[in-house]
Amino acid sequence: MKKRILAAVLTAVMAMGALTGCGSTAGKDNYTIGIMQYAVHGSLDNCREGFIQGLAEEGIVEGENLTIEYVNAQADNGTSAMTASNFVSKKVDMICAIATPCAMAAYNATMNTDIPVIYTAVSDPVEAGLANEDGTPVGNITGTSDALAVDAQLKMIREVLPEAKTIGIIYTTSEANSISTIAEYKALAGNYGFEIVDSGVTAMSEVALAAADIASKVDCITNLTDNTVVSALQTVLDEANKAGIPVFGSEVEQVKAGCVASMGLEYIELGKQTGKMAAKVLKGEAKASELNFEVISEPSLYVNFAAAEKINLELPENYKTDAYQSFDEIVVQ
C-alpha cells in the first residue's frame, strides 16, 4: 500500500512534466541519455563510470554517438523528481537512474511516455515497486540490483569478531532498499549468534546523533548501501573509532574510506552490466519492459588493514591472501 501511495504522490507532483517521450531508438545514429544520480559517493560514482564504459563496449560512445546529460540530486527527493520530469520534457532517448530514489522518480515521470528507464544500484527492485516478484518489470523499466550478500557478510563478521553479540545498523526510514535489507539481516543474524540493533534516520543531519548512540550499544556496525548514511560515512566512522568498534562496509569504496572489511560488490562491474543492458534497448534488440532485472551473484572480500590497526583489531591471517582487494591506508574522499 505504501508503494502505491508514494507512486501516486510522485505522479501528481510530476504530472505537468510528463509529456509524451520519444519513439523507438532502433536505427538511430545518435542517442541522448539523461543520467540522474541520487547522491555523491564512491559506489554511485563507480556505477556511473561503469555504465558509460559498458555502453562504450557496445559501440555507444560519449562524444561520438552519445550525448549525456548528468544531474546529481544531492540526496534530495524533490530534486530527483524535478530532474526526472525535466528529462522527460527534453524527450531524452533513455533515463539512467542511479540508486532507488532516482529509479522510483524516473519510473513515475515516464509512466505515460515511451522513454525507457534503466536503473542501477537498486538493492530491492521488488520492494521499491519497480519489478514483480518473478523479476519481470512493472513497466518500461529494468536494470541491475546491488542486493547485499547478507549471509556472507554475517559469516565474515563472525570470523573477525568471534566473541561479538550485537551488530548495529543505521538506515534511512524512507529508503525501501534499506528496510528490506535490515529485515534480511534480522532473519539471518541468529544463524551466527548475532542480535541486530537498528536506528532509523530521516536526514543526513540525524546521522551523527544516531551513530553516537548506536556505537555505545553494540560490538560493531555494519553499513548498508543506504544513500543518506553512506553520504555521512565519515561521521559514522568517527563515532565508531571513538568507541573502539569496527565498521564493516558493503562495498569497496566504503572499505577504502575506513571500514575494516566487506563482503561486497564491485560497482564498476555492476555499472558495466547496466550499460550493456541499456545498449540492447537503445539498439532496438529488446525493450526494457521485456528484460528482467539482473544481479551480480558473487560478493568479493575487501579489507582495510589500516582501518583495523586504528582500533587495534587483528584481522584473520588468511585475509592477507584471500582478499580480492586490500588497502594499507585510509582514503578519505
Coordinates of C-alpha atoms in Angstrom, one line a residue:
M1 CA 0.0 0.0 0.0
K2 CA 2.8 2.4 0.9
K3 CA 4.4 1.9 -2.5
R4 CA 1.1 2.7 -4.3
I5 CA 0.6 5.8 -2.3
L6 CA 4.2 7.0 -3.0
A7 CA 3.8 6.3 -6.7
A8 CA 0.5 8.3 -6.7
V9 CA 2.1 11.3 -4.9
L10 CA 5.2 11.4 -7.2
T11 CA 3.0 11.1 -10.3
A12 CA 0.9 14.0 -9.2
V13 CA 3.9 16.1 -8.5
M14 CA 5.4 15.5 -11.9
A15 CA 2.2 15.3 -13.9
M16 CA 2.9 18.7 -15.6
G17 CA 6.2 17.4 -16.9
A18 CA 5.0 14.0 -18.0
L19 CA 4.9 14.8 -21.7
T20 CA 4.9 12.0 -24.4
G21 CA 8.5 10.9 -24.9
C22 CA 10.5 9.8 -27.9
G23 CA 9.7 6.8 -30.0
S24 CA 11.8 3.7 -30.7
T25 CA 15.6 4.3 -30.9
A26 CA 16.2 1.4 -33.3
G27 CA 18.2 2.6 -36.2
K28 CA 19.2 5.9 -34.7
D29 CA 22.8 7.2 -35.2
N30 CA 23.0 9.3 -32.1
Y31 CA 21.5 9.0 -28.6
T32 CA 20.8 11.2 -25.6
I33 CA 20.7 9.7 -22.2
G34 CA 19.8 11.6 -19.0
I35 CA 21.7 10.2 -16.1
M36 CA 20.3 11.0 -12.6
Q37 CA 22.4 10.0 -9.6
Y38 CA 20.9 10.3 -6.1
A39 CA 24.0 11.3 -4.1
V40 CA 27.7 11.9 -4.2
H41 CA 29.7 8.9 -3.0
G42 CA 32.1 6.5 -4.4
S43 CA 29.9 3.5 -5.2
L44 CA 27.4 5.5 -7.1
D45 CA 30.1 7.3 -9.0
N46 CA 31.6 3.9 -9.9
C47 CA 28.2 2.8 -11.2
R48 CA 28.0 5.9 -13.5
E49 CA 31.5 5.3 -14.7
G50 CA 30.9 1.6 -15.3
F51 CA 27.6 2.4 -17.1
I52 CA 29.4 4.7 -19.6
Q53 CA 32.1 2.0 -20.1
G54 CA 29.5 -0.7 -20.7
L55 CA 27.8 1.4 -23.4
A56 CA 31.2 2.2 -25.0
E57 CA 32.0 -1.5 -25.2
E58 CA 28.8 -1.9 -27.2
G59 CA 29.7 0.9 -29.6
I60 CA 27.8 3.7 -28.0
V61 CA 30.5 6.2 -27.1
E62 CA 30.1 9.6 -25.4
G63 CA 31.2 12.4 -27.7
E64 CA 30.8 10.3 -30.8
N65 CA 27.3 9.0 -31.0
L66 CA 26.2 9.6 -27.4
T67 CA 25.2 12.8 -25.5
I68 CA 24.9 12.5 -21.7
E69 CA 23.1 14.9 -19.5
Y70 CA 24.1 14.3 -15.9
V71 CA 22.4 15.6 -12.7
N72 CA 23.3 14.7 -9.1
A73 CA 20.2 15.1 -6.8
Q74 CA 22.4 15.7 -3.7
A75 CA 20.3 13.1 -1.8
D76 CA 17.1 15.2 -2.2
N77 CA 13.9 13.5 -3.3
G78 CA 12.4 16.7 -4.7
T79 CA 15.5 17.3 -6.9
S80 CA 15.1 13.7 -8.1
A81 CA 11.5 14.2 -9.1
M82 CA 12.3 17.5 -10.8
T83 CA 15.2 16.0 -12.7
A84 CA 13.2 13.1 -14.0
S85 CA 10.4 15.4 -15.1
N86 CA 13.0 17.7 -16.9
F87 CA 14.5 14.7 -18.7
V88 CA 11.0 13.7 -19.9
S89 CA 10.3 17.2 -21.2
K90 CA 13.5 17.1 -23.1
K91 CA 12.5 13.8 -24.7
V92 CA 15.7 12.0 -24.0
D93 CA 16.1 8.6 -25.5
M94 CA 16.6 7.0 -22.1
I95 CA 17.0 7.8 -18.4
C96 CA 19.6 6.0 -16.4
A97 CA 18.7 6.2 -12.7
I98 CA 21.4 5.5 -10.1
A99 CA 20.0 4.4 -6.7
T100 CA 16.5 3.6 -5.6
P101 CA 15.0 7.1 -5.1
C102 CA 16.1 8.2 -8.5
A103 CA 14.7 5.0 -10.1
M104 CA 11.4 5.4 -8.4
A105 CA 11.2 9.1 -9.5
A106 CA 12.2 8.2 -13.1
Y107 CA 9.6 5.4 -13.3
N108 CA 6.8 7.7 -12.2
A109 CA 7.9 10.5 -14.5
T110 CA 8.0 8.3 -17.6
M111 CA 4.8 6.3 -16.8
N112 CA 2.8 8.0 -19.6
T113 CA 5.7 8.1 -22.1
D114 CA 7.7 5.5 -24.1
I115 CA 11.0 6.7 -22.6
P116 CA 12.8 3.6 -21.2
V117 CA 14.4 3.7 -17.7
I118 CA 17.5 1.7 -16.9
Y119 CA 18.4 1.7 -13.2
T120 CA 21.4 0.5 -11.2
A121 CA 22.3 0.3 -7.5
V122 CA 18.7 -0.6 -6.6
S123 CA 19.0 -3.1 -3.7
D124 CA 15.4 -4.4 -3.9
P125 CA 13.6 -3.6 -7.1
V126 CA 10.5 -5.6 -5.9
E127 CA 10.2 -3.8 -2.6
A128 CA 10.7 -0.5 -4.5
G129 CA 7.8 -1.3 -6.8
L130 CA 10.0 -1.5 -9.9
A131 CA 9.7 -5.2 -10.6
N132 CA 7.3 -8.1 -9.9
E133 CA 8.1 -11.0 -7.6
D134 CA 9.4 -13.0 -10.6
G135 CA 11.8 -10.3 -11.6
T136 CA 9.8 -9.1 -14.6
P137 CA 9.5 -5.3 -15.0
V138 CA 6.4 -3.4 -13.9
G139 CA 6.6 -1.2 -17.0
N140 CA 9.2 0.2 -19.4
I141 CA 11.9 -0.1 -16.8
T142 CA 14.7 -2.5 -15.9
G143 CA 18.3 -2.6 -14.7
T144 CA 20.6 -4.1 -12.1
S145 CA 20.3 -4.7 -8.4
D146 CA 23.1 -4.3 -5.8
A147 CA 21.4 -6.6 -3.3
L148 CA 23.8 -7.2 -0.5
A149 CA 25.2 -10.7 0.2
V150 CA 23.9 -10.6 3.8
D151 CA 24.7 -14.1 4.8
A152 CA 28.3 -13.8 3.5
Q153 CA 28.7 -10.5 5.4
L154 CA 27.4 -12.1 8.7
K155 CA 29.8 -15.0 8.2
M156 CA 32.7 -12.6 7.7
I157 CA 31.8 -10.5 10.8
R158 CA 31.7 -13.7 12.9
E159 CA 35.2 -14.7 11.6
V160 CA 36.6 -11.3 12.5
L161 CA 34.8 -10.9 15.9
P162 CA 34.3 -14.4 17.4
E163 CA 33.0 -13.0 20.7
A164 CA 30.7 -10.3 19.3
K165 CA 27.0 -10.4 20.1
T166 CA 25.4 -7.3 18.7
I167 CA 25.6 -5.6 15.3
G168 CA 24.4 -2.0 14.8
I169 CA 22.8 -0.7 11.6
I170 CA 21.9 2.9 10.8
Y171 CA 19.4 3.3 8.0
T172 CA 17.1 5.9 6.3
T173 CA 13.5 5.2 7.1
S174 CA 12.3 6.3 3.6
E175 CA 14.7 4.0 1.7
A176 CA 12.8 0.9 0.7
N177 CA 16.1 -1.0 -0.1
S178 CA 17.4 -0.4 3.5
I179 CA 14.2 -1.6 5.2
S180 CA 14.2 -4.8 3.2
T181 CA 17.9 -5.4 3.8
I182 CA 17.5 -4.9 7.6
A183 CA 14.7 -7.5 7.5
E184 CA 17.1 -9.9 5.9
Y185 CA 19.8 -9.2 8.4
K186 CA 17.4 -9.9 11.3
A187 CA 16.2 -13.1 9.7
L188 CA 19.7 -14.4 9.3
A189 CA 21.6 -12.9 12.3
G190 CA 20.5 -15.7 14.7
N191 CA 22.3 -18.3 12.5
Y192 CA 25.6 -16.6 13.5
G193 CA 24.7 -15.8 17.1
F194 CA 24.1 -12.1 16.5
E195 CA 21.4 -9.6 17.5
I196 CA 20.7 -6.7 15.2
V197 CA 20.3 -3.2 16.8
D198 CA 19.0 -0.7 14.2
S199 CA 18.5 3.0 14.3
G200 CA 16.5 4.9 11.7
V201 CA 17.1 8.5 10.5
T202 CA 15.2 10.7 8.1
A203 CA 18.0 13.1 7.0
M204 CA 21.8 13.3 6.9
S205 CA 21.7 15.8 9.8
E206 CA 20.5 13.0 12.1
V207 CA 23.3 10.5 11.4
A208 CA 25.8 11.9 13.9
L209 CA 23.4 11.5 16.9
A210 CA 22.3 8.1 15.7
A211 CA 25.9 6.9 15.2
A212 CA 27.0 8.2 18.7
D213 CA 24.0 6.4 20.3
I214 CA 24.3 3.1 18.5
A215 CA 28.1 2.9 18.9
S216 CA 27.7 2.9 22.6
K217 CA 25.3 -0.1 22.4
V218 CA 26.9 -2.6 20.0
D219 CA 30.1 -4.6 19.3
C220 CA 30.3 -3.4 15.7
I221 CA 28.4 -1.6 13.0
T222 CA 27.7 -2.9 9.5
N223 CA 27.0 -0.3 6.9
L224 CA 24.4 -0.8 4.1
T225 CA 24.3 0.9 0.7
D226 CA 21.8 3.4 2.2
N227 CA 22.4 6.6 0.2
T228 CA 21.9 9.0 3.1
V229 CA 24.1 7.1 5.6
V230 CA 26.8 6.4 3.1
S231 CA 27.0 10.1 2.3
A232 CA 27.7 10.6 6.1
L233 CA 30.0 7.6 6.4
Q234 CA 32.9 9.6 7.9
T235 CA 30.6 10.7 10.7
V236 CA 29.7 7.0 11.4
L237 CA 33.4 6.1 11.3
D238 CA 34.4 8.9 13.7
E239 CA 31.9 7.8 16.3
A240 CA 32.8 4.1 15.9
N241 CA 36.5 4.9 16.3
K242 CA 35.8 6.8 19.5
A243 CA 34.0 3.8 20.8
G244 CA 36.8 1.5 19.6
I245 CA 34.5 -0.7 17.5
P246 CA 34.8 -1.7 13.8
V247 CA 32.6 -0.6 11.0
F248 CA 32.1 -3.2 8.2
G249 CA 31.3 -1.8 4.8
S250 CA 29.1 -3.1 2.0
E251 CA 31.4 -2.4 -1.0
V252 CA 34.9 -1.4 -1.9
E253 CA 34.6 2.4 -1.7
Q254 CA 33.4 2.2 1.9
V255 CA 36.4 0.0 2.8
K256 CA 38.8 2.4 1.1
A257 CA 37.3 5.2 3.3
G258 CA 37.9 3.4 6.6
C259 CA 35.6 0.4 7.0
V260 CA 37.6 -2.6 8.1
A261 CA 36.2 -5.1 5.7
S262 CA 33.4 -6.1 3.4
M263 CA 31.9 -9.0 1.5
G264 CA 30.7 -6.6 -1.1
L265 CA 30.2 -5.8 -4.8
E266 CA 32.3 -4.2 -7.4
Y267 CA 30.3 -1.2 -8.6
I268 CA 32.2 -0.6 -11.8
E269 CA 31.3 -4.0 -13.0
L270 CA 27.7 -3.5 -11.9
G271 CA 27.6 -0.3 -13.9
K272 CA 29.1 -2.1 -17.0
Q273 CA 26.4 -4.7 -16.7
T274 CA 23.8 -2.0 -16.7
G275 CA 25.4 -0.2 -19.7
K276 CA 25.2 -3.4 -21.7
M277 CA 21.5 -3.8 -20.9
A278 CA 21.0 -0.1 -21.9
A279 CA 22.7 -0.7 -25.2
K280 CA 20.4 -3.6 -26.1
V281 CA 17.4 -1.3 -25.5
L282 CA 18.9 1.6 -27.5
K283 CA 19.8 -0.6 -30.4
G284 CA 16.2 -2.0 -30.5
E285 CA 17.4 -5.5 -29.6
A286 CA 15.0 -5.6 -26.7
K287 CA 12.5 -3.4 -24.8
A288 CA 13.2 -2.5 -21.2
S289 CA 9.8 -4.0 -20.4
E290 CA 11.0 -7.4 -21.7
L291 CA 14.2 -7.6 -19.6
N292 CA 14.2 -8.9 -16.0
F293 CA 16.5 -7.0 -13.7
E294 CA 19.9 -8.6 -13.2
V295 CA 22.2 -9.0 -10.2
I296 CA 25.9 -9.7 -9.5
S297 CA 25.7 -13.0 -7.7
E298 CA 29.1 -13.4 -6.1
P299 CA 30.5 -10.9 -3.5
S300 CA 34.2 -10.3 -3.0
L301 CA 36.3 -9.7 0.1
Y302 CA 37.7 -6.3 0.6
V303 CA 40.0 -5.4 3.6
N304 CA 41.5 -2.3 5.0
F305 CA 44.4 -3.2 7.3
A306 CA 45.0 0.5 8.3
A307 CA 41.4 0.8 9.5
A308 CA 41.7 -2.3 11.6
E309 CA 45.0 -1.2 13.1
K310 CA 43.4 2.2 14.0
I311 CA 41.2 0.4 16.6
N312 CA 43.7 -2.3 17.4
L313 CA 41.7 -5.0 15.7
E314 CA 43.6 -8.1 14.5
L315 CA 42.1 -9.5 11.3
P316 CA 42.3 -13.2 10.4
E317 CA 45.7 -14.1 8.9
N318 CA 44.2 -15.5 5.7
Y319 CA 42.6 -12.1 4.8
K320 CA 46.0 -11.0 3.5
T321 CA 45.9 -13.6 0.8
D322 CA 42.1 -14.2 0.4
A323 CA 41.1 -10.5 -0.1
Y324 CA 40.1 -9.6 -3.7
Q325 CA 41.5 -6.2 -2.9
S326 CA 43.2 -4.9 0.3
F327 CA 44.3 -1.4 1.4
D328 CA 47.1 -0.3 3.8
E329 CA 45.8 3.3 4.1
I330 CA 42.5 5.1 4.6
V331 CA 41.5 7.3 1.7
V332 CA 39.0 10.0 2.8
Q333 CA 37.0 11.3 -0.1

